[in-house]
CSV table of C-alpha atoms and ligand atoms in Angstrom, one decimal:
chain,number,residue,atom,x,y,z
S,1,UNK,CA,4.7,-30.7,6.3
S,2,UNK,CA,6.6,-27.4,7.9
S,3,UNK,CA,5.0,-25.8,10.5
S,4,UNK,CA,3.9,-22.2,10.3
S,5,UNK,CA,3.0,-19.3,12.3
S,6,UNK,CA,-0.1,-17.5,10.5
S,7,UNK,CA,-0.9,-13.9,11.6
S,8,UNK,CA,-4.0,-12.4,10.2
S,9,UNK,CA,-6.6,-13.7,7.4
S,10,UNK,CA,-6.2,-14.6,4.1
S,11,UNK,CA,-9.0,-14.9,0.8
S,12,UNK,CA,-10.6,-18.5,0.9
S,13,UNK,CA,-8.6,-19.8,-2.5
S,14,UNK,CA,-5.3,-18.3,-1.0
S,15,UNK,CA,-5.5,-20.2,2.7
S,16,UNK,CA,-7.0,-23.2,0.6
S,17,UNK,CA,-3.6,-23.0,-1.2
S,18,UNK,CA,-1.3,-22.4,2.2
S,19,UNK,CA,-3.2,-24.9,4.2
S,20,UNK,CA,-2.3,-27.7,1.4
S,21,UNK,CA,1.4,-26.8,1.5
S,22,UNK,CA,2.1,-25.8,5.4
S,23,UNK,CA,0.4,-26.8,8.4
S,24,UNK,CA,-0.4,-23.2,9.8
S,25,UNK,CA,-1.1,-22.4,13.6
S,26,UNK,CA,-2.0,-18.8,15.3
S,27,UNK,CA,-0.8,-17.2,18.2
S,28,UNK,CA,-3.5,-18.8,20.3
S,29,UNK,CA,-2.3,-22.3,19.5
S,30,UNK,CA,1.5,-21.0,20.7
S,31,UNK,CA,0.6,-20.1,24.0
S,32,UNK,CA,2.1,-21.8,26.1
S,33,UNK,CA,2.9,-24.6,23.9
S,34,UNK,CA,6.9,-24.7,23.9
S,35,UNK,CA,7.5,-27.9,21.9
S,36,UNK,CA,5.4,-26.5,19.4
S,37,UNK,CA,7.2,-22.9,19.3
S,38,UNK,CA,10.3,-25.2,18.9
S,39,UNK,CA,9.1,-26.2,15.7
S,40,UNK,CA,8.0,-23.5,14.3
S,41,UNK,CA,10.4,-21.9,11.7
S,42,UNK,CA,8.3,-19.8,9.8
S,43,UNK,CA,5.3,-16.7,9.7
S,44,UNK,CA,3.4,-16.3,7.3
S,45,UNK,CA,1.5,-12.7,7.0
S,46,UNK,CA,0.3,-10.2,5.1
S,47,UNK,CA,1.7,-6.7,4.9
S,48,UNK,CA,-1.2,-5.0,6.9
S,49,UNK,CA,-0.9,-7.0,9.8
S,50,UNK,CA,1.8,-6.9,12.3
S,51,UNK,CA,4.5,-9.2,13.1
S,52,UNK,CA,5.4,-7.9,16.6
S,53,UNK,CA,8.7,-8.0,18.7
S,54,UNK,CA,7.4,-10.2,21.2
S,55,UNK,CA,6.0,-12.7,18.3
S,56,UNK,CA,9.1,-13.0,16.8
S,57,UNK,CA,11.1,-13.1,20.4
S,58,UNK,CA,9.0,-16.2,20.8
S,59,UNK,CA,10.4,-18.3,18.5
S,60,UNK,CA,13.5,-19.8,18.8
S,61,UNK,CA,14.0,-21.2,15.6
S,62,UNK,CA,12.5,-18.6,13.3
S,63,UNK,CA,14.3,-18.7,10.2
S,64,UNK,CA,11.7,-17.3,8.1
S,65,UNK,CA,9.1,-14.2,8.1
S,66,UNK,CA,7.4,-14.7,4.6
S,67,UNK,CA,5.2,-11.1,4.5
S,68,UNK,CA,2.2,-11.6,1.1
S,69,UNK,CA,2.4,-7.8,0.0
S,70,UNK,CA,5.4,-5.9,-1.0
S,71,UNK,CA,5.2,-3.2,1.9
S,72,UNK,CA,6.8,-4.8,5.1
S,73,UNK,CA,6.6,-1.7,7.4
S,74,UNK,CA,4.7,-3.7,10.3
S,75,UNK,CA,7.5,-6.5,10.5
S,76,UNK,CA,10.0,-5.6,13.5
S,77,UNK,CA,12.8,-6.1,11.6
S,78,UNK,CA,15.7,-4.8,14.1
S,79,UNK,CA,14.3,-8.0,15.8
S,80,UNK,CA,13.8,-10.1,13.1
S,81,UNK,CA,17.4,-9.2,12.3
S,82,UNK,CA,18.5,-10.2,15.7
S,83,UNK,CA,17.0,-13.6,15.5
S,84,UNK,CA,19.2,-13.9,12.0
S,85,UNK,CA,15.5,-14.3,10.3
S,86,UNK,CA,14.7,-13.8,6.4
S,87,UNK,CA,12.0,-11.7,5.5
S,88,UNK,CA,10.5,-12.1,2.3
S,89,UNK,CA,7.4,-10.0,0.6
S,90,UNK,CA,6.0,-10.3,-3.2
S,91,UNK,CA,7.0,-7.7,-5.2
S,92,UNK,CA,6.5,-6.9,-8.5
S,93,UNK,CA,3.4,-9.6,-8.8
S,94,UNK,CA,0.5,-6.7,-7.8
S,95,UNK,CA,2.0,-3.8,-9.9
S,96,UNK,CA,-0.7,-3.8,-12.2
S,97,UNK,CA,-3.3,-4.2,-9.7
S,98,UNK,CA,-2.4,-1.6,-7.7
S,99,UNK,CA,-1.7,1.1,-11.1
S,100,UNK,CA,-5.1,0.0,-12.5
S,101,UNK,CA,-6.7,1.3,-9.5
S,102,UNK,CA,-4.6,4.5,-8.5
S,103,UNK,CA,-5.9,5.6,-12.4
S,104,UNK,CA,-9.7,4.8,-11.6
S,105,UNK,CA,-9.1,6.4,-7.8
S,106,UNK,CA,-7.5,9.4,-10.0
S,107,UNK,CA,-10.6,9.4,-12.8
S,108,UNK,CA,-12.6,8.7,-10.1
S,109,UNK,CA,-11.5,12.1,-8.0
S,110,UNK,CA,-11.4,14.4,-10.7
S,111,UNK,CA,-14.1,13.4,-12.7
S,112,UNK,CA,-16.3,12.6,-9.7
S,113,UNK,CA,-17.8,9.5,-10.6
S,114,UNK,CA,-19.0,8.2,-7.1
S,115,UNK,CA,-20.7,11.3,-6.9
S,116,UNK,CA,-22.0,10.9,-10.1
S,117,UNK,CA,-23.3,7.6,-10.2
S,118,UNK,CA,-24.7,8.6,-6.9
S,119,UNK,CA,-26.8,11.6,-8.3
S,120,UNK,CA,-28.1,9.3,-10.6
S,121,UNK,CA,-30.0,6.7,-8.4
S,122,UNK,CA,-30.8,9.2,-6.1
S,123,UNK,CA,-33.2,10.7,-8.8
S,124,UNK,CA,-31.5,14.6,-8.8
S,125,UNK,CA,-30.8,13.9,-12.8
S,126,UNK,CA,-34.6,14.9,-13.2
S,127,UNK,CA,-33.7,18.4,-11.6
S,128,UNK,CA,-30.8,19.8,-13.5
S,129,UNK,CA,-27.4,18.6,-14.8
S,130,UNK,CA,-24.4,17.1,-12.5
S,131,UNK,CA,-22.1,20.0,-11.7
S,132,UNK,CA,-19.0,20.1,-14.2
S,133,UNK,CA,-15.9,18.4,-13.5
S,134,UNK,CA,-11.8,18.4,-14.1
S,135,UNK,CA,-10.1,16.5,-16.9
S,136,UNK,CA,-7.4,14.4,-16.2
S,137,UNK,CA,-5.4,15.6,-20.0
S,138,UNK,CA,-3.1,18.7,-19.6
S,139,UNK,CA,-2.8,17.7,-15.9
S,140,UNK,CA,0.7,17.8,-14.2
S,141,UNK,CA,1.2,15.1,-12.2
S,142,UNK,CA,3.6,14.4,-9.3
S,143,UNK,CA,4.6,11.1,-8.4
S,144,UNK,CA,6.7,10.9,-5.0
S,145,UNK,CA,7.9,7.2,-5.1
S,146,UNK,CA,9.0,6.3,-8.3
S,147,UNK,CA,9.3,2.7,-8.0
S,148,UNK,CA,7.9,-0.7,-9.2
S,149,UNK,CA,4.4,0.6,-8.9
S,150,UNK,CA,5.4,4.6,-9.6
S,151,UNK,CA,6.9,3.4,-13.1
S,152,UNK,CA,3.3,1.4,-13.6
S,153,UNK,CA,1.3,4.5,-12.8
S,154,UNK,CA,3.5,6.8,-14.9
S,155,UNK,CA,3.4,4.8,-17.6
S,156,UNK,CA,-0.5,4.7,-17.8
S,157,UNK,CA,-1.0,8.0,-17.1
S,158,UNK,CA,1.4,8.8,-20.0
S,159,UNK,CA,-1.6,7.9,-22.1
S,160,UNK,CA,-3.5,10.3,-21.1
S,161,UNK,CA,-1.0,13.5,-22.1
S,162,UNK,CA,-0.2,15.0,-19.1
S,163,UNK,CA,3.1,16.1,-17.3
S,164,UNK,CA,5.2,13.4,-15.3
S,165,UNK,CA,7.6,14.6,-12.5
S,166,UNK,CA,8.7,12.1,-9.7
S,167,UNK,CA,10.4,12.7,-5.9
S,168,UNK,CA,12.9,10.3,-4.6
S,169,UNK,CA,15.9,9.7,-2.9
S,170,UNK,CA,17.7,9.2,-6.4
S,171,UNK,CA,17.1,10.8,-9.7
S,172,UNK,CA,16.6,8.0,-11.7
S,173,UNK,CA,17.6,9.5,-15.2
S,174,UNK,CA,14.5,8.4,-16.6
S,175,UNK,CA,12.5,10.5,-19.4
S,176,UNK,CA,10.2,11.9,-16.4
S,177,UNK,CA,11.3,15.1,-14.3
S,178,UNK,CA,13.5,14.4,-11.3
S,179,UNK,CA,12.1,17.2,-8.5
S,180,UNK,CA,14.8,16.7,-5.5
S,181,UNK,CA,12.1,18.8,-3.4
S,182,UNK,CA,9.3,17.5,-2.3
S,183,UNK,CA,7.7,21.1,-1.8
S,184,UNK,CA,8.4,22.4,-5.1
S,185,UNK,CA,6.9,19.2,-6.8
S,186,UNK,CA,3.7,19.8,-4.7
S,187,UNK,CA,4.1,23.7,-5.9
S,188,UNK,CA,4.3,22.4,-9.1
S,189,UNK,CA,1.6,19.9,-9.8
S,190,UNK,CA,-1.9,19.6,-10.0
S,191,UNK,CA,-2.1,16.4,-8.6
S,192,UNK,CA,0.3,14.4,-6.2
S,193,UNK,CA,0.4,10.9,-6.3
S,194,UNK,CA,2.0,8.7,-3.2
S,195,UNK,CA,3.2,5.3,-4.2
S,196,UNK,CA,6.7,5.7,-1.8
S,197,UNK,CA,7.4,2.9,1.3
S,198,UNK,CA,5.3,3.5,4.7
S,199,UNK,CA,7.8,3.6,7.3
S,200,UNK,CA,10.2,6.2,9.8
S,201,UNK,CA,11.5,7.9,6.8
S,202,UNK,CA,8.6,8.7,4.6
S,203,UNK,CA,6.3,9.0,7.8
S,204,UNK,CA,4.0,12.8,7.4
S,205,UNK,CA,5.4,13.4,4.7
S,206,UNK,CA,2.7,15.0,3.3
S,207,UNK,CA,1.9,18.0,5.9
S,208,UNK,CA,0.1,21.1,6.3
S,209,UNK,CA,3.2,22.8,4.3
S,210,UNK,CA,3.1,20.1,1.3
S,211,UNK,CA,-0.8,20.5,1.5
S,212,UNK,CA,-0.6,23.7,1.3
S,213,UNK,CA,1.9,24.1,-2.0
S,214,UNK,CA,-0.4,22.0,-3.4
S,215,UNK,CA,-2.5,24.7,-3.2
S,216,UNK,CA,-6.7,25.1,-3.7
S,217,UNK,CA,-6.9,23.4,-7.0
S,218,UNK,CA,-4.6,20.6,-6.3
S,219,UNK,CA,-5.6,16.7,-5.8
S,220,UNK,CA,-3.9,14.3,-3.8
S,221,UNK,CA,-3.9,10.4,-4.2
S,222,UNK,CA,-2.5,7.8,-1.9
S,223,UNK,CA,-2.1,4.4,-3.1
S,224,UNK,CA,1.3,4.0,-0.8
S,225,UNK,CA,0.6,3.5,3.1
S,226,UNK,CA,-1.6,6.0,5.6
S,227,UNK,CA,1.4,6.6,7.9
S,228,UNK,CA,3.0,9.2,4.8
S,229,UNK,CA,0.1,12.1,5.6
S,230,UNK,CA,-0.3,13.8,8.6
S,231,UNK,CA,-4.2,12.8,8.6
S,232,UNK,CA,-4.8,15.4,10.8
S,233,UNK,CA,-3.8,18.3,8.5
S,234,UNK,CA,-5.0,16.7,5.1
S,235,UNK,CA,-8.2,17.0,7.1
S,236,UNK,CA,-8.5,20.2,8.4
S,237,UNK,CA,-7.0,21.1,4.4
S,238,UNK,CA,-9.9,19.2,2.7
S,239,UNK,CA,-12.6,20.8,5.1
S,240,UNK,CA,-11.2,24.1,4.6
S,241,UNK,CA,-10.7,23.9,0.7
S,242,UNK,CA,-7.1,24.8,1.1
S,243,UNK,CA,-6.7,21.6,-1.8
S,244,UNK,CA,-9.3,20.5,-3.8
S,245,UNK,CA,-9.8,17.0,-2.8
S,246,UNK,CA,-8.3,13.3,-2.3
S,247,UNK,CA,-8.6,10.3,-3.0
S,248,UNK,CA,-7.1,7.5,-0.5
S,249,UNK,CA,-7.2,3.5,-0.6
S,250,UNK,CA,-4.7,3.9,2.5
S,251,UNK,CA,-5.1,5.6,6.1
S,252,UNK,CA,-4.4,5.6,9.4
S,253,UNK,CA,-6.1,2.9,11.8
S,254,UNK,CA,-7.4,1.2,9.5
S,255,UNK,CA,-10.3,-0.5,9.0
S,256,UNK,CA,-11.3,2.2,11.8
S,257,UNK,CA,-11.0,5.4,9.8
S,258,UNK,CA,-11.2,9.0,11.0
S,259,UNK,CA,-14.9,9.6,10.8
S,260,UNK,CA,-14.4,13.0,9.8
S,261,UNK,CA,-13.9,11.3,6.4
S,262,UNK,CA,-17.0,10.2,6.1
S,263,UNK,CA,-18.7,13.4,5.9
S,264,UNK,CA,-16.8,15.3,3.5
S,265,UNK,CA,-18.0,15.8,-0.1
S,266,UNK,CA,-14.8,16.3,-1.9
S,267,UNK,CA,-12.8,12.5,-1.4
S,268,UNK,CA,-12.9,9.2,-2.7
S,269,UNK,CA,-12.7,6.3,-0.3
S,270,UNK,CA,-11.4,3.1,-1.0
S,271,UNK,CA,-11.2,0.4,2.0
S,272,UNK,CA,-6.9,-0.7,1.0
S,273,UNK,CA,-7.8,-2.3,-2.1
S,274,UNK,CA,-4.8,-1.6,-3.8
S,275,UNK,CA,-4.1,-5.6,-4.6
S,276,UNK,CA,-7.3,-7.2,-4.3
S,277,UNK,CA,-8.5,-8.9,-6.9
S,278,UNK,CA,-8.7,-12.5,-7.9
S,279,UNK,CA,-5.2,-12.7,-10.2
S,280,UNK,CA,-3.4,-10.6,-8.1
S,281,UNK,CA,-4.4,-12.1,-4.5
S,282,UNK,CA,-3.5,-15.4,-6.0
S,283,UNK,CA,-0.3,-14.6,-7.4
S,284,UNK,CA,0.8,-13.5,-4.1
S,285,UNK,CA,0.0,-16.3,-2.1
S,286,UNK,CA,1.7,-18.5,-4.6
S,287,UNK,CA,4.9,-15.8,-4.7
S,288,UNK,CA,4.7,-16.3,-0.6
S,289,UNK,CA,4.4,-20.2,-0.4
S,290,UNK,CA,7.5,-20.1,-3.0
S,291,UNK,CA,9.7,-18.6,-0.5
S,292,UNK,CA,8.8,-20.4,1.8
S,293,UNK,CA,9.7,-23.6,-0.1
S,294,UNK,CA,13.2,-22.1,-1.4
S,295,UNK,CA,13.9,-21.5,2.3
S,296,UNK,CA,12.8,-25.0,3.5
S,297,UNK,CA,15.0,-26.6,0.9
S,298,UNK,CA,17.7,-24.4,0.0
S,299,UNK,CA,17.8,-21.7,2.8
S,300,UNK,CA,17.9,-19.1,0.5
S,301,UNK,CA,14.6,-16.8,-1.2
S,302,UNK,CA,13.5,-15.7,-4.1
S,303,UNK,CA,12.3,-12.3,-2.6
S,304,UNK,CA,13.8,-10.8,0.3
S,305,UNK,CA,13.0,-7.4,0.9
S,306,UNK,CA,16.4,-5.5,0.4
S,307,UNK,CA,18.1,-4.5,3.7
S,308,UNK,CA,19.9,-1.8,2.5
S,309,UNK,CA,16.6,0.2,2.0
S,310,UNK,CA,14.6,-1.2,4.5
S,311,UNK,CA,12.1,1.1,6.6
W,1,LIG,P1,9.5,0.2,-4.5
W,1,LIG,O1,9.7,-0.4,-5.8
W,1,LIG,O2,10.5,-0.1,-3.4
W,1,LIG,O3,9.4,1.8,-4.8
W,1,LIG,C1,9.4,2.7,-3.7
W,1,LIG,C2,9.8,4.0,-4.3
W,1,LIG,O4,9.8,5.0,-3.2
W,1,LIG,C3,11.2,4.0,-4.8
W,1,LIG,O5,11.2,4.6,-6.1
W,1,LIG,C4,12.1,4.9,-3.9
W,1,LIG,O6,12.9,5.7,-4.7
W,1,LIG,C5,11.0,5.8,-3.2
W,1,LIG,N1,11.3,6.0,-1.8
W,1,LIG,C6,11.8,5.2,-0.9
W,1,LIG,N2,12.0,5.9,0.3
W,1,LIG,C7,11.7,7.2,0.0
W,1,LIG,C8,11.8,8.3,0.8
W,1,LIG,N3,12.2,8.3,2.0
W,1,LIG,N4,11.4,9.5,0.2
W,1,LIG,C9,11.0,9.5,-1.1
W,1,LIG,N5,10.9,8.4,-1.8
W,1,LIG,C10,11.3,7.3,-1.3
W,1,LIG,O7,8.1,-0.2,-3.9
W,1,LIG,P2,6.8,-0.6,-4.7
W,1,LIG,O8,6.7,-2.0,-5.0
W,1,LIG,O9,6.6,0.4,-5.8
W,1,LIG,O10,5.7,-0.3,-3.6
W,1,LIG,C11,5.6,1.0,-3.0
W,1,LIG,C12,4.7,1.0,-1.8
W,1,LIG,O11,3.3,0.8,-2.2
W,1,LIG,C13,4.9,-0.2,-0.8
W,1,LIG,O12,5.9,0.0,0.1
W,1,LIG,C14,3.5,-0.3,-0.2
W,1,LIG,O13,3.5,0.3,1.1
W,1,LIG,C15,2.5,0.4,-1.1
W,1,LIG,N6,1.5,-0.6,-1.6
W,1,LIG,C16,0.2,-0.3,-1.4
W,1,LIG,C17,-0.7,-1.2,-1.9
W,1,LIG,C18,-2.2,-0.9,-1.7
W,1,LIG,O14,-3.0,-1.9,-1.6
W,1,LIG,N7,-2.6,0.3,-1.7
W,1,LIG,C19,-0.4,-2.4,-2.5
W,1,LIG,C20,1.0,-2.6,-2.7
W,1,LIG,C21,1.9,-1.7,-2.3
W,1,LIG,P3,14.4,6.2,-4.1
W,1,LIG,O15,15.1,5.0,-3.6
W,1,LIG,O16,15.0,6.9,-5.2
W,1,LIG,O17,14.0,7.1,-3.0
C-alpha cells in the first residue's frame, strides 16, 4: 500500500474509502521520522486546507500533491514545482453541486427565504405580512468567471429569463455578453456573481469601487473563494446600504468569520458548502484516489491542474 501524507479531514465514507487504498499519515507522525518522510510520495488534501512550503520542503520524494476540490490556491506551487511534484484537483465532478447552490444562495438573497422561514417560527406571521421581496426574472446578471462552474450557473439561471453577461480574461464567443471591464459589468447588473479562481490575480477584486457601481439595489454572490472581496469594504457597503445585500458560501478566515456578519439583516450565510453533499463529496474522493493510482502506476494523472493558468 503507498504511503500518504494527509492534511486536513475528510467526510467518514470519503476517509473510509482513502484509508482502504493508501496508508495515510499526518504531520505529527512525520516529525522527526526520516525513514518515513523517505517513503512518502504523496499528499493528499482538500482545497481549503494548506499544503505549506515547509510541508512540501520535507519530503524528499514527493512526486504527487493530489488536492480533493478544484481550487488549489493554498498549495505552494513555486515549491511544489521545485520539487518537480504533480498536483492534481477534481474538476468538473462538483459543478452541479456547487450551481445548484449558487441558484438557492441567489433565491435565497433576493427572495429572502432565511428571513422568511425565520418570521414564520418566530410567530410575527400573526402580526402582519412578511415585507415584499425582489424577483429573480428580468434580472441582469453578471458572472465574473465564466468557467466550468460559471457555464453551470449560466445555464440555470437562463431558465429563469434574465440577462447573462460574463468577465474574463478571454471572451469566450459564447451566446452570453463578453464585458472586458469589470466596473462596467458591476455598473451594469443587478446582481454579480463570483465563480473566478482565489488566488494573486483575482485577489480584492471586488472593492469599494466595484461595490460601489454595483450600486444600492445591486446583490452580490460569492460561490468562488473569500480572498476575491475586500471584506472590509463589502462590509462597511452592506452596513451602509451602498448595495443591497450578499450572499456568500466563501470568506475570509474561515471557519472564523468577521463577526460583523453576523449582525447584519441583509446577507445570507452559508458555512463553504459549495460541494458538500453526499454524491458530490464522494465523487471527489474517488476523482482524488484515481490520480493517485495513475501516478503510482503510470506517473502520469488524469487531472492536473493546468500550469499555464495557475494562481
Ligand atoms: P475554471 O473552470 O478554471 O473557471 C474559472 C474562470 O475564471 C474561467 O472562466 C476564467 O476565465 C476566469 N478567470 C481566471 N482568472 C481570472 C481573472 N484573473 N480575472 C477574471 N476571471 C478569471 O474553474 P471552476 O472549476 O469553474 O472553479 C472556479 C472556482 O470556484 C475555483 O477556483 C474555486 O475556488 C471555486 N469553488 C468554490 C467551491 C465552493 O464550495 N464554494 C467549490 C468549488 C469551486 P478566463 O481564463 O477567460 O479569465
Amino acid at each position: 500500500m503507498h504511503e500518504l501524507l494527509q492534511i486536513g479531514t475528510f467526510p467518514i465514507p470519503a476517509q473510509k474509502l482513502i484509508d482502504s487504498e493508501f496508508r495515510c499519515h499526518n504531520r505529527r507522525d512525520l516529525e522527526g521520522d526520516e525513514v518515513l518522510r523517505n517513503r512518502v510520495r504523496g499528499i493528499i488534501t482538500r482545497s481549503n486546507f494548506a499544503v505549506p512550503q515547509d510541508v512540501i520542503a520535507s519530503l524528499p520524494h514527493l512526486g504527487i500533491i493530489a488536492v480533493c476540490g478544484v481550487g488549489y490556491d493554498l498549495v505552494a506551487l513555486e515549491a511544489a514545482t521545485r520539487r518537480g511534484a504533480i498536483v492534481t484537483h477534481t474538476p468538473a465532478v462538483l459543478n452541479s453541486a456547487v450551481a445548484e447552490l449558487c441558484v438557492g444562495m441567489l433565491l435565497s438573497l433576493l427572495r429572502r427565504l432565511p428571513e422568511a422561514d425565520r418570521f414564520v417560527r418566530a410567530g410575527s406571521w400573526r402580526h402582519g405580512a412578511f415585507a415584499l421581496t425582489s424577483n429573480l426574472a428580468g434580472k441582469r446578471i453578471g458572472i465574473v468567471g465564466l468557467g466550468r462552474i460559471g457555464k453551470e450557473i449560466a445555464h440555470r439561471l437562463e431558465s429563469f429569463g434574465v440577462a447573462l453577461s460574463y468577465f474574463g480574461r478571454t471572451d469566450q464567443n459564447l451566446r452570453w455578453r463578453f464585458e472586458p471591464d469589470l466596473h462596467a459589468l458591476a455598473r451594469g447588473s443587478d446582481v454579480l456573481i463570483l465563480a473566478a479562481p482565489g488566488g494573486r490575480e483575482t485577489a480584492r477584486m471586488i472593492d469599494a469601487a466595484v461595490l460601489s457601481e454595483l450600486g444600492p439595489n445591486g446583490f452580490l454572490v460569492n460561490v468562488a473563494r473569500g480572498s476575491l472581496i475586500d471584506e472590509a469594504a463589502l462590509l462597511d457597503a452592506l452596513s451602509s446600504r451602498a448595495i443591497a445585500g450578499a450572499a456568500l458560501d466563501v470568506f475570509d478566515n474561515e471557519p472564523d468569520i468577521n463577526p460583523r456578519f453576523l449582525a447584519l439583516e441583509n446577507v445570507v450565510l452559508m458555512p463553504h458548502i459549495g460541494s458538500a453533499t453526499d454524491e458530490t463529496r464522494l465523487a471527489m474522493a474517488r476523482l482524488t484516489l484515481d490520480n493517485l493510482h495513475c501516478f503510482f502506476a503510470t506517473g502520469t494523472t488524469l487531472t492536473p491542474i493546468d500550469a499555464a493558468t495557475s494562481v
